């Protein structure tokens, strides 16, 4: 009996404990649910308030200007931030390489390994990263961006993966230094166009889908044109030349309504880029990227205009040689079976081999001391734009302050004169740059061409200063070789790209207006010769090799109107198309007045010959 009683008491206690535990759990569950509900209610309330604030801010912003103008401003600011932080990262990597190279002074083998393996590894990293993330990120990107602006649908070239692959790959390429001798303008224009594509989507989402497809495509095209101008403006802090670049390079047919958005976005990008330079203590105040101090009292004599004309002619001849070698090298790489097989399977290995060979040639103890290889690209341009004549420096080089003394020692090595160094630089850099252009990695080609033209102008200026060391005429005005370097940079880069914007870019980059006329004269002369016989420009040549659609430069032709009375034609009549020999290109138009492209005379003749059953007789005059 006692045992059964104890069992009953235990069961009673267990039931009470279970009841207490279940009550506690129910209370906790109820309280937790209440807490979650209150938390969710507060979150929803905060989100509601945030949405109301966003809508209110949007109404206030739209009251002052439409949303697209804020997208233009945001485009310029984002692109300038990308450009500044890219330059800062590249500068730190270059300084680290130079520091390590100086620490190994006296150990030639270790210096050789440091000089060659560093750019080889960076180029291999750039190629492997770019092609593993997005295979379309290699190259300049300007021909592809032009094709997109012409209406070609290439979504892979505007993707987010392409943006990150091109950004990281370009940093590695620029960190290789003057050994590889490649720039950032072309890829950065492509990066800016990709950012512009995202800004276009943001603008469409802000509009709430109130636009049809035609308006969306038109707004996207306008945003991409604006982005191309912002790319150049954010690289150099040069808004005006950026807009002119977008007119000349990115589109042969330019809509005037894009003028104001281009200038506004380019100004936002340029101002942001220069303010960031001031905030980072790189510059004391807002100033030109390559500040020069040319004398404005008597910058040049009238007689020197003829020398600038000869400089433009010389630059045009060199540009034709460079463009021919560049196109030949690209075709050779595509047609040569071993190289094309290596590029198809092992792109990183090809980049490493080419970068290693370039570094071996530019090593100081081989041929590098003849081409000032220890200077970075920025230091090269700064030294070439110096207004002090090297002939006068040679008379008292020990009194030079830094960094002019370092630059002088680089261009005037022991046992050699600066004329020999400049001549060898001009001769060797053509081949080195052509070989570097075959690398399958994100890289720009405008800045190397600009520096090369500055070297050509410096050689002409130093020659003039040497032969006219006593001054010109009775005024005893001395030659300024830096002005010739400025004009040479504008003339050669303008001849290569078939544009006039480099003349304005040179003035904006240096802050010099005194040499505006000589730079423009040299650029006009070089363009006139380079465009003769309808030779393709640098970007046109890449478009032709890649078989990308592009519109050739507009050339003035005599017009002709052919009137055909179809009602008077019978099957036995002959359709005679009189095409004068002055015509080289003809517009291709559908039923509506929309320009699809152009066709040259030889292609039109071949097409008419293939359809000779439809067209009885074609007479070419």
Coordinates of C-alpha atoms in Angstrom, one line a residue:
X1 CA 0.0 0.0 0.0
X2 CA 2.8 2.4 0.8
X3 CA 4.5 1.7 -2.4
X4 CA 1.4 2.4 -4.5
X5 CA 0.9 5.6 -2.5
X6 CA 4.4 6.8 -3.2
X7 CA 3.9 6.1 -6.9
X8 CA 0.7 8.1 -6.9
X9 CA 2.4 11.1 -5.2
X10 CA 5.3 11.0 -7.8
X11 CA 2.9 11.0 -10.7
X12 CA 1.2 14.0 -9.2
X13 CA 4.4 15.8 -8.8
X14 CA 5.4 15.0 -12.4
X15 CA 2.2 16.3 -13.8
X16 CA 2.5 19.5 -11.8
X17 CA 6.1 20.0 -13.1
X18 CA 5.0 19.3 -16.7
X19 CA 2.2 21.8 -16.3
X20 CA 4.6 24.4 -15.0
X21 CA 7.1 23.8 -17.8
X22 CA 4.4 24.0 -20.5
X23 CA 3.1 27.2 -19.0
X24 CA 6.5 28.8 -19.0
X25 CA 7.1 27.7 -22.6
X26 CA 3.8 29.1 -23.7
X27 CA 4.6 32.4 -21.9
X28 CA 8.0 32.5 -23.5
X29 CA 6.6 31.7 -27.0
X30 CA 3.9 34.3 -26.6
X31 CA 6.4 36.9 -25.4
X32 CA 8.9 36.1 -28.2
X33 CA 6.1 36.3 -30.8
X34 CA 5.1 39.6 -29.4
X35 CA 8.7 40.8 -29.5
X36 CA 9.1 39.7 -33.1
X37 CA 5.9 41.3 -34.1
X38 CA 6.8 44.6 -32.5
X39 CA 10.3 44.4 -34.1
X40 CA 8.8 43.8 -37.6
X41 CA 6.3 46.5 -37.0
X42 CA 9.1 49.0 -36.1
X43 CA 11.2 47.8 -39.2
X44 CA 8.2 48.3 -41.5
X45 CA 7.5 51.7 -40.0
X46 CA 11.2 52.7 -40.5
X47 CA 11.1 51.5 -44.1
X48 CA 7.9 53.3 -44.7
X49 CA 9.4 56.5 -43.3
X50 CA 12.5 56.0 -45.4
X51 CA 10.5 55.5 -48.5
X52 CA 8.5 58.6 -47.8
X53 CA 11.8 60.6 -47.3
X54 CA 13.2 59.2 -50.5
X55 CA 10.0 60.2 -52.5
X56 CA 10.1 63.6 -50.9
X57 CA 13.8 64.1 -51.8
X58 CA 13.1 62.8 -55.3
X59 CA 10.3 65.4 -55.7
X60 CA 12.6 68.2 -54.4
X61 CA 15.4 67.1 -56.8
X62 CA 13.0 66.8 -59.8
X63 CA 11.8 70.3 -59.0
X64 CA 15.2 71.7 -59.7
X65 CA 16.2 69.4 -62.6
X66 CA 15.2 66.1 -64.2
X67 CA 16.6 62.9 -62.8
X68 CA 18.9 62.3 -65.8
X69 CA 21.0 65.3 -64.9
X70 CA 21.6 63.8 -61.4
X71 CA 22.6 60.6 -63.2
X72 CA 25.1 62.6 -65.3
X73 CA 26.6 64.2 -62.2
X74 CA 26.8 60.8 -60.4
X75 CA 28.4 59.3 -63.5
X76 CA 31.2 61.9 -63.4
X77 CA 31.8 61.5 -59.7
X78 CA 31.9 57.7 -59.8
X79 CA 34.3 57.7 -62.8
X80 CA 36.6 60.3 -61.1
X81 CA 36.7 58.2 -57.9
X82 CA 37.6 55.1 -60.0
X83 CA 40.4 57.1 -61.8
X84 CA 41.8 58.6 -58.6
X85 CA 42.0 55.4 -56.6
X86 CA 43.4 53.5 -59.6
X87 CA 46.2 56.1 -60.0
X88 CA 46.9 55.9 -56.3
X89 CA 47.1 52.1 -56.3
X90 CA 49.3 52.1 -59.3
X91 CA 51.6 54.7 -57.8
X92 CA 52.1 52.7 -54.7
X93 CA 52.9 49.5 -56.7
X94 CA 55.4 51.4 -58.9
X95 CA 57.1 53.0 -55.8
X96 CA 57.4 49.6 -54.2
X97 CA 59.0 48.2 -57.4
X98 CA 61.5 51.1 -57.6
X99 CA 62.3 50.9 -53.9
X100 CA 63.1 47.2 -54.2
X101 CA 65.2 47.8 -57.3
X102 CA 67.2 50.6 -55.5
X103 CA 67.8 48.3 -52.5
X104 CA 69.4 45.7 -54.8
X105 CA 71.9 48.3 -56.2
X106 CA 75.2 46.6 -56.8
X107 CA 73.7 43.2 -57.4
X108 CA 73.1 43.1 -61.1
X109 CA 71.6 39.6 -61.2
X110 CA 69.1 40.4 -58.5
X111 CA 68.3 43.7 -60.1
X112 CA 67.8 41.9 -63.4
X113 CA 65.4 39.4 -61.8
X114 CA 63.5 42.2 -60.0
X115 CA 63.3 44.3 -63.2
X116 CA 62.0 41.4 -65.4
X117 CA 60.0 39.1 -63.2
X118 CA 57.9 41.9 -61.6
X119 CA 56.3 43.1 -64.9
X120 CA 56.1 39.6 -66.2
X121 CA 54.1 38.4 -63.2
X122 CA 51.9 41.4 -63.2
X123 CA 51.1 41.0 -67.0
X124 CA 50.4 37.3 -66.5
X125 CA 48.1 38.1 -63.5
X126 CA 46.3 40.8 -65.5
X127 CA 45.7 38.4 -68.4
X128 CA 44.7 35.4 -66.4
X129 CA 42.3 37.4 -64.1
X130 CA 40.8 39.3 -67.1
X131 CA 40.2 36.2 -69.2
X132 CA 39.0 34.0 -66.3
X133 CA 36.4 36.6 -65.2
X134 CA 35.4 38.0 -68.6
X135 CA 37.2 37.2 -71.8
X136 CA 35.9 40.4 -73.4
X137 CA 37.9 42.7 -71.1
X138 CA 41.2 42.5 -73.0
X139 CA 42.4 45.3 -75.2
X140 CA 41.4 49.0 -75.3
X141 CA 37.7 48.7 -75.5
X142 CA 37.2 51.8 -77.6
X143 CA 36.4 50.0 -80.9
X144 CA 33.8 47.9 -79.1
X145 CA 32.3 50.9 -77.4
X146 CA 32.0 52.7 -80.8
X147 CA 30.2 49.6 -82.2
X148 CA 27.8 49.7 -79.2
X149 CA 27.1 53.4 -79.9
X150 CA 26.4 52.6 -83.5
X151 CA 23.6 50.3 -82.3
X152 CA 25.3 46.9 -82.1
X153 CA 24.0 44.8 -79.3
X154 CA 27.0 43.6 -77.2
X155 CA 25.8 43.1 -73.6
X156 CA 28.9 41.2 -72.5
X157 CA 31.0 44.3 -73.0
X158 CA 28.8 46.3 -70.6
X159 CA 28.5 43.6 -67.9
X160 CA 29.4 44.0 -64.3
X161 CA 31.9 41.1 -64.5
X162 CA 33.6 42.9 -67.4
X163 CA 33.9 46.1 -65.3
X164 CA 35.7 44.4 -62.4
X165 CA 37.9 42.3 -64.7
X166 CA 38.9 45.3 -66.7
X167 CA 39.5 47.4 -63.6
X168 CA 41.7 44.9 -61.8
X169 CA 43.5 43.9 -65.0
X170 CA 44.2 47.6 -65.9
X171 CA 45.7 48.2 -62.5
X172 CA 48.1 45.3 -63.0
X173 CA 49.0 46.5 -66.5
X174 CA 49.8 50.0 -65.4
X175 CA 51.8 48.7 -62.4
X176 CA 54.1 47.1 -64.9
X177 CA 55.5 50.5 -65.5
X178 CA 57.3 51.9 -68.5
X179 CA 58.8 48.5 -69.2
X180 CA 55.6 47.4 -71.0
X181 CA 54.8 51.1 -71.9
X182 CA 51.0 51.0 -71.9
X183 CA 48.4 53.5 -70.8
X184 CA 44.9 53.7 -69.3
X185 CA 42.9 56.1 -71.5
X186 CA 41.2 53.6 -73.8
X187 CA 40.2 51.0 -71.2
X188 CA 39.1 53.8 -68.8
X189 CA 36.8 55.2 -71.5
X190 CA 35.3 51.6 -71.8
X191 CA 35.0 51.5 -68.0
X192 CA 33.2 54.8 -68.0
X193 CA 30.8 53.6 -70.7
X194 CA 30.0 50.5 -68.5
X195 CA 29.3 52.8 -65.6
X196 CA 27.1 54.9 -68.0
X197 CA 25.1 51.7 -68.9
X198 CA 24.3 51.2 -65.2
X199 CA 23.4 54.8 -64.8
X200 CA 21.0 54.4 -67.7
X201 CA 19.3 51.5 -65.9
X202 CA 19.1 53.6 -62.8
X203 CA 17.5 56.4 -64.7
X204 CA 14.9 54.0 -66.2
X205 CA 14.1 52.6 -62.7
X206 CA 13.7 56.1 -61.4
X207 CA 11.3 56.9 -64.1
X208 CA 9.2 53.9 -63.1
X209 CA 8.9 52.4 -66.5
X210 CA 7.1 55.4 -68.0
X211 CA 9.2 55.2 -71.2
X212 CA 8.8 53.0 -74.2
X213 CA 11.6 51.0 -75.8
X214 CA 12.5 53.6 -78.3
X215 CA 12.9 56.3 -75.7
X216 CA 14.9 53.9 -73.4
X217 CA 17.3 53.0 -76.3
X218 CA 17.7 56.7 -77.1
X219 CA 18.4 57.7 -73.5
X220 CA 20.9 54.8 -73.2
X221 CA 22.8 55.9 -76.3
X222 CA 22.9 59.5 -75.0
X223 CA 24.2 58.3 -71.6
X224 CA 26.9 56.2 -73.3
X225 CA 28.1 59.2 -75.4
X226 CA 28.3 61.3 -72.2
X227 CA 30.2 58.5 -70.5
X228 CA 32.9 58.4 -73.2
X229 CA 33.5 62.1 -72.6
X230 CA 33.6 61.6 -68.8
X231 CA 36.3 58.9 -69.3
X232 CA 38.8 61.2 -70.8
X233 CA 37.9 64.1 -68.4
X234 CA 38.4 61.9 -65.4
X235 CA 41.8 60.6 -66.5
X236 CA 43.4 64.0 -67.0
X237 CA 41.0 66.6 -65.5
X238 CA 40.4 67.9 -69.0
X239 CA 36.6 68.3 -69.6
X240 CA 36.7 70.2 -72.9
X241 CA 39.0 67.8 -74.7
X242 CA 37.0 64.9 -73.3
X243 CA 33.9 66.2 -75.0
X244 CA 35.8 66.8 -78.2
X245 CA 37.2 63.2 -77.9
X246 CA 33.7 61.8 -77.7
X247 CA 32.7 63.7 -80.8
X248 CA 35.7 62.7 -82.9
X249 CA 36.5 59.2 -81.8
X250 CA 33.3 57.7 -80.4
X251 CA 30.9 58.8 -83.1
X252 CA 31.3 60.2 -86.6
X253 CA 27.7 61.4 -86.5
X254 CA 27.2 63.4 -83.3
X255 CA 23.9 64.7 -82.0
X256 CA 24.1 68.3 -80.9
X257 CA 21.7 67.7 -78.0
X258 CA 24.4 65.7 -76.3
X259 CA 26.6 68.8 -76.0
X260 CA 25.3 70.1 -72.7
X261 CA 25.1 66.7 -70.9
X262 CA 28.6 65.9 -72.0
X263 CA 30.1 69.2 -70.8
X264 CA 28.1 68.9 -67.5
X265 CA 29.2 65.4 -66.7
X266 CA 32.8 66.0 -67.9
X267 CA 33.0 69.0 -65.6
X268 CA 31.7 67.0 -62.7
X269 CA 34.3 64.3 -63.3
X270 CA 37.2 66.7 -63.8
X271 CA 36.4 68.8 -60.7
X272 CA 36.0 65.7 -58.6
X273 CA 39.3 64.3 -59.9
X274 CA 41.2 67.5 -59.1
X275 CA 39.6 67.9 -55.7
X276 CA 40.6 64.4 -54.7
X277 CA 44.2 65.2 -55.7
X278 CA 44.1 68.2 -53.4
X279 CA 42.6 66.3 -50.5
X280 CA 45.2 63.6 -50.8
X281 CA 48.0 66.3 -50.6
X282 CA 49.3 65.3 -54.1
X283 CA 48.7 68.9 -55.2
X284 CA 48.6 72.0 -53.1
X285 CA 45.7 73.5 -55.1
X286 CA 43.6 72.7 -58.2
X287 CA 46.0 72.8 -61.1
X288 CA 46.9 71.1 -64.3
X289 CA 48.1 67.4 -64.2
X290 CA 51.4 68.2 -65.8
X291 CA 52.0 71.8 -64.7
X292 CA 54.5 73.7 -66.9
X293 CA 56.0 77.2 -66.6
X294 CA 56.6 78.3 -70.1
X295 CA 57.4 82.0 -70.6
X296 CA 54.4 83.9 -71.8
X297 CA 56.3 87.1 -72.6
X298 CA 57.8 85.8 -75.9
X299 CA 56.9 82.1 -76.1
X300 CA 58.1 81.7 -79.7
X301 CA 59.1 83.8 -82.8
X302 CA 57.1 83.9 -86.0
X303 CA 59.9 82.1 -87.7
X304 CA 59.4 79.0 -85.5
X305 CA 55.9 78.4 -87.0
X306 CA 57.7 76.9 -90.0
X307 CA 59.6 74.6 -87.6
X308 CA 56.3 73.5 -86.1
X309 CA 55.0 72.8 -89.5
X310 CA 58.0 70.6 -90.2
X311 CA 57.5 68.9 -86.9
X312 CA 53.9 68.1 -87.8
X313 CA 55.0 66.6 -91.1
X314 CA 57.7 64.5 -89.4
X315 CA 55.1 63.2 -86.9
X316 CA 52.7 62.3 -89.6
X317 CA 55.4 60.2 -91.4
X318 CA 56.2 58.4 -88.2
X319 CA 52.6 57.8 -87.4
X320 CA 52.1 56.2 -90.8
X321 CA 55.0 53.9 -90.1
X322 CA 53.7 53.1 -86.6
X323 CA 50.1 52.4 -87.8
X324 CA 51.4 50.1 -90.6
X325 CA 53.6 48.2 -88.2
X326 CA 50.8 47.9 -85.7
X327 CA 48.3 46.5 -88.2
X328 CA 51.0 44.1 -89.6
X329 CA 51.8 42.9 -86.1
X330 CA 48.1 42.2 -85.2
X331 CA 47.6 40.3 -88.5
X332 CA 50.8 38.3 -88.0
X333 CA 49.8 37.3 -84.5
X334 CA 46.4 36.1 -85.8
X335 CA 47.9 34.2 -88.8
X336 CA 51.0 32.7 -87.3
X337 CA 50.1 29.2 -86.2
X338 CA 52.4 28.8 -83.2
X339 CA 51.6 32.2 -81.8
X340 CA 47.9 31.9 -82.5
X341 CA 47.8 28.4 -80.9
X342 CA 49.7 29.8 -77.8
X343 CA 47.2 32.7 -77.6
X344 CA 44.3 30.3 -77.9
X345 CA 45.4 28.0 -75.1
X346 CA 47.9 29.9 -72.9
X347 CA 47.3 33.6 -72.9
X348 CA 48.9 34.2 -69.6
X349 CA 52.1 32.4 -70.7
X350 CA 52.2 34.5 -73.8
X351 CA 51.9 37.8 -71.8
X352 CA 54.5 36.7 -69.3
X353 CA 57.0 35.8 -72.2
X354 CA 56.4 39.1 -74.1
X355 CA 56.7 41.2 -70.9
X356 CA 59.8 39.3 -69.9
X357 CA 61.4 40.0 -73.3
X358 CA 60.4 43.7 -73.2
X359 CA 61.9 43.9 -69.6
X360 CA 65.1 42.3 -70.8
X361 CA 65.5 44.9 -73.5
X362 CA 64.7 47.8 -71.2
X363 CA 66.9 46.7 -68.4
X364 CA 69.3 49.5 -67.5
X365 CA 72.5 47.5 -67.9
X366 CA 71.4 46.3 -71.4
X367 CA 69.7 48.9 -73.6
X368 CA 67.6 50.6 -70.9
X369 CA 70.1 53.4 -70.2
X370 CA 69.7 54.5 -73.8
X371 CA 65.9 55.1 -73.5
X372 CA 65.7 56.4 -69.9
X373 CA 63.9 53.2 -68.8
X374 CA 64.2 54.0 -65.1
X375 CA 61.7 56.8 -65.4
X376 CA 58.0 56.1 -65.1
X377 CA 55.7 57.3 -67.9
X378 CA 54.7 60.3 -65.8
X379 CA 58.3 61.2 -65.2
X380 CA 59.1 60.7 -68.9
X381 CA 56.4 63.2 -69.9
X382 CA 57.4 65.7 -67.1
X383 CA 61.0 65.6 -68.2
X384 CA 60.2 66.0 -71.9
X385 CA 57.9 69.0 -71.2
X386 CA 60.6 70.9 -69.2
X387 CA 61.1 74.3 -70.7
X388 CA 64.8 74.3 -69.8
X389 CA 67.0 73.6 -72.8
X390 CA 69.3 70.5 -72.2
X391 CA 72.0 72.3 -74.2
X392 CA 72.2 75.0 -71.5
X393 CA 71.9 72.3 -68.8
X394 CA 74.9 70.5 -70.1
X395 CA 77.0 73.6 -69.4
X396 CA 76.3 73.5 -65.7
X397 CA 74.5 70.2 -64.8
X398 CA 75.7 70.1 -61.2
X399 CA 73.6 73.2 -60.3
X400 CA 70.3 71.5 -61.2
X401 CA 67.8 70.9 -58.4
X402 CA 65.9 67.7 -57.9
X403 CA 64.1 66.2 -59.7
X404 CA 65.5 67.9 -62.8
X405 CA 68.9 66.5 -62.0
X406 CA 67.5 62.9 -62.0
X407 CA 65.8 63.5 -65.3
X408 CA 68.9 65.0 -66.8
X409 CA 71.0 62.0 -65.7
X410 CA 68.4 59.6 -67.2
X411 CA 68.4 61.3 -70.6
X412 CA 72.2 62.0 -70.6
X413 CA 73.9 58.8 -69.4
X414 CA 77.7 58.6 -69.1
X415 CA 79.4 58.4 -72.4
X416 CA 76.2 59.3 -74.4
X417 CA 74.6 62.6 -75.4
X418 CA 70.9 63.4 -75.0
X419 CA 70.6 63.5 -78.9
X420 CA 71.7 59.9 -79.0
X421 CA 69.3 58.9 -76.2
X422 CA 66.4 60.7 -77.8
X423 CA 67.1 59.2 -81.2
X424 CA 67.4 55.7 -79.8
X425 CA 64.2 56.2 -77.8
X426 CA 62.3 57.2 -80.9
X427 CA 63.7 54.3 -82.9
X428 CA 63.3 51.6 -80.3
X429 CA 60.0 52.6 -78.8
X430 CA 58.2 52.0 -82.1
X431 CA 59.0 48.4 -82.1
X432 CA 58.5 47.9 -78.4
X433 CA 55.1 49.6 -78.5
X434 CA 54.0 47.5 -81.5
X435 CA 55.0 44.3 -79.6
X436 CA 53.3 45.4 -76.4
X437 CA 50.1 46.1 -78.4
X438 CA 49.8 42.3 -79.1
X439 CA 49.4 41.5 -75.3
X440 CA 45.9 40.1 -74.6
X441 CA 45.3 42.2 -71.5
X442 CA 43.4 45.4 -70.6
X443 CA 45.6 48.3 -71.8
X444 CA 45.5 51.7 -73.4
X445 CA 47.6 53.0 -76.2
X446 CA 46.9 56.7 -76.3
X447 CA 49.3 57.8 -73.5
X448 CA 52.3 55.9 -74.9
X449 CA 51.7 57.5 -78.2
X450 CA 51.4 60.9 -76.5
X451 CA 54.8 60.4 -74.7
X452 CA 56.4 59.2 -77.9
X453 CA 55.3 62.3 -79.7
X454 CA 56.7 64.5 -76.9
X455 CA 60.0 62.8 -77.4
X456 CA 59.9 63.5 -81.2
X457 CA 59.1 67.1 -80.4
X458 CA 61.8 67.3 -77.8
X459 CA 64.4 66.1 -80.3
X460 CA 63.3 68.7 -82.8
X461 CA 63.3 71.4 -80.1
X462 CA 66.7 70.5 -78.8
X463 CA 68.1 70.4 -82.3
X464 CA 66.7 73.9 -83.0
X465 CA 68.1 75.1 -79.6
X466 CA 71.5 73.7 -80.5
X467 CA 71.8 75.3 -83.9
X468 CA 70.2 78.6 -82.7
X469 CA 71.9 78.8 -79.4
X470 CA 72.5 82.5 -79.8
X471 CA 68.8 83.2 -80.1
X472 CA 66.5 84.2 -83.0
X473 CA 66.8 87.6 -84.7
X474 CA 67.8 90.7 -82.8
X475 CA 65.5 89.8 -79.9
X476 CA 67.8 87.1 -78.8
X477 CA 64.8 84.9 -78.0
X478 CA 65.9 81.4 -77.0
X479 CA 64.2 78.2 -78.2
X480 CA 61.9 76.5 -75.8
X481 CA 62.2 72.7 -76.4
X482 CA 59.3 72.0 -74.0
X483 CA 57.0 73.8 -76.4
X484 CA 58.1 71.6 -79.2
X485 CA 57.6 68.5 -77.0
X486 CA 54.0 69.8 -76.3
X487 CA 53.3 70.3 -80.0
X488 CA 54.9 67.0 -80.9
X489 CA 52.8 65.1 -78.4
X490 CA 49.6 66.6 -79.8
X491 CA 50.7 66.2 -83.5
X492 CA 51.7 62.5 -83.2
X493 CA 48.8 61.4 -81.1
X494 CA 46.4 63.3 -83.3
X495 CA 47.9 61.7 -86.5
X496 CA 47.6 58.2 -85.0
X497 CA 44.0 58.7 -83.9
X498 CA 43.0 61.1 -86.8
X499 CA 41.7 63.6 -84.3
X500 CA 42.3 67.2 -83.3
X501 CA 41.4 66.8 -79.6
X502 CA 45.0 65.9 -78.6
X503 CA 45.9 69.5 -79.3
X504 CA 43.4 70.8 -76.8
X505 CA 44.2 67.9 -74.4
X506 CA 47.9 68.9 -74.4
X507 CA 46.9 72.5 -73.4
X508 CA 44.6 71.3 -70.7
X509 CA 47.0 68.8 -69.2
X510 CA 49.8 71.4 -69.0
X511 CA 47.8 74.5 -68.4
X512 CA 49.6 76.3 -71.2
X513 CA 47.8 78.5 -73.6
X514 CA 50.9 80.3 -75.0
X515 CA 51.6 77.4 -77.4
X516 CA 48.0 76.9 -78.6
X517 CA 48.7 78.0 -82.1
X518 CA 51.9 75.9 -82.7
X519 CA 50.2 72.8 -81.2
X520 CA 47.2 73.2 -83.4
X521 CA 49.2 74.0 -86.6
X522 CA 51.4 70.9 -86.0
X523 CA 48.3 68.7 -85.3
X524 CA 46.5 70.0 -88.5
X525 CA 49.5 69.3 -90.7
X526 CA 50.0 65.8 -89.2
X527 CA 46.3 65.0 -89.6
X528 CA 46.3 66.2 -93.2
X529 CA 49.1 63.8 -94.2
X530 CA 47.9 60.9 -92.0
X531 CA 44.4 61.1 -93.5
X532 CA 45.6 61.1 -97.1
X533 CA 44.4 58.3 -99.3
X534 CA 41.8 57.4 -96.6
X535 CA 44.2 55.5 -94.4
X536 CA 42.5 54.0 -91.3
X537 CA 43.2 55.5 -87.9
X538 CA 44.4 53.4 -85.0
X539 CA 40.9 52.6 -83.8
X540 CA 39.6 52.0 -87.3
X541 CA 42.5 49.6 -87.9
X542 CA 41.5 47.5 -84.8
X543 CA 37.8 47.6 -85.9
X544 CA 38.8 46.3 -89.3
X545 CA 40.9 43.5 -87.9
X546 CA 38.3 42.5 -85.4
X547 CA 35.6 42.9 -88.1
X548 CA 33.6 45.4 -85.9
X549 CA 31.1 47.8 -87.6
X550 CA 32.4 51.3 -87.8
X551 CA 31.6 54.4 -89.8
X552 CA 34.6 55.9 -91.7
X553 CA 35.5 59.6 -91.4
X554 CA 33.2 61.9 -93.2
X555 CA 34.9 63.2 -96.3
X556 CA 33.6 66.0 -98.5
X557 CA 32.5 64.7 -101.9
X558 CA 30.8 66.4 -104.8
X559 CA 27.2 65.5 -104.8
X560 CA 25.2 64.0 -107.6
X561 CA 21.5 63.4 -108.1
X562 CA 20.4 60.5 -110.3
X563 CA 16.8 60.7 -111.5
X564 CA 15.3 57.4 -112.7
X565 CA 11.9 57.2 -114.3
X566 CA 11.0 53.6 -113.5
X567 CA 7.8 53.9 -115.6
X568 CA 9.8 54.4 -118.8
X569 CA 12.0 51.3 -118.2
X570 CA 11.3 48.0 -119.9
X571 CA 12.9 44.6 -119.6
X572 CA 15.2 45.4 -122.6
X573 CA 16.3 48.7 -121.3
X574 CA 19.6 49.2 -119.5
X575 CA 19.9 50.6 -116.0
X576 CA 22.9 52.9 -116.1
X577 CA 24.3 54.1 -112.8
X578 CA 26.8 56.9 -113.3
X579 CA 29.2 56.8 -110.4
X580 CA 32.0 59.4 -110.6
X581 CA 35.5 58.5 -109.5
X582 CA 35.4 61.1 -106.6
X583 CA 33.0 58.8 -104.7
X584 CA 34.6 56.4 -102.3
X585 CA 31.7 55.7 -99.9
X586 CA 28.0 55.6 -100.4
X587 CA 25.3 55.7 -97.6
X588 CA 23.1 52.6 -97.0
X589 CA 19.6 53.7 -96.2
X590 CA 16.4 51.6 -95.7
X591 CA 13.0 52.8 -96.6
X592 CA 13.0 55.2 -93.7
X593 CA 15.7 58.0 -93.6
X594 CA 17.9 56.2 -91.0
X595 CA 21.6 55.8 -91.8
X596 CA 22.6 52.1 -91.4
X597 CA 26.2 52.5 -92.5
X598 CA 28.3 53.0 -95.6
X599 CA 29.6 50.9 -98.5
X600 CA 32.8 51.6 -100.5
X601 CA 32.9 51.7 -104.2
X602 CA 34.7 48.4 -104.7
X603 CA 32.2 46.5 -102.6
X604 CA 29.3 48.2 -104.4
X605 CA 30.9 47.2 -107.8
X606 CA 31.3 43.6 -106.7
X607 CA 27.7 43.4 -105.4
X608 CA 26.4 44.8 -108.7
X609 CA 28.5 42.4 -110.7
X610 CA 27.1 39.5 -108.7
X611 CA 23.5 40.7 -109.5
X612 CA 24.2 41.5 -113.1
X613 CA 21.0 39.7 -114.1
X614 CA 19.0 42.3 -112.2
X615 CA 21.1 45.2 -113.2
X616 CA 21.9 45.0 -116.9
X617 CA 24.8 47.3 -117.2
X618 CA 26.9 49.2 -114.7
X619 CA 29.3 51.8 -116.0
X620 CA 31.8 53.2 -113.5
X621 CA 33.2 56.6 -114.5

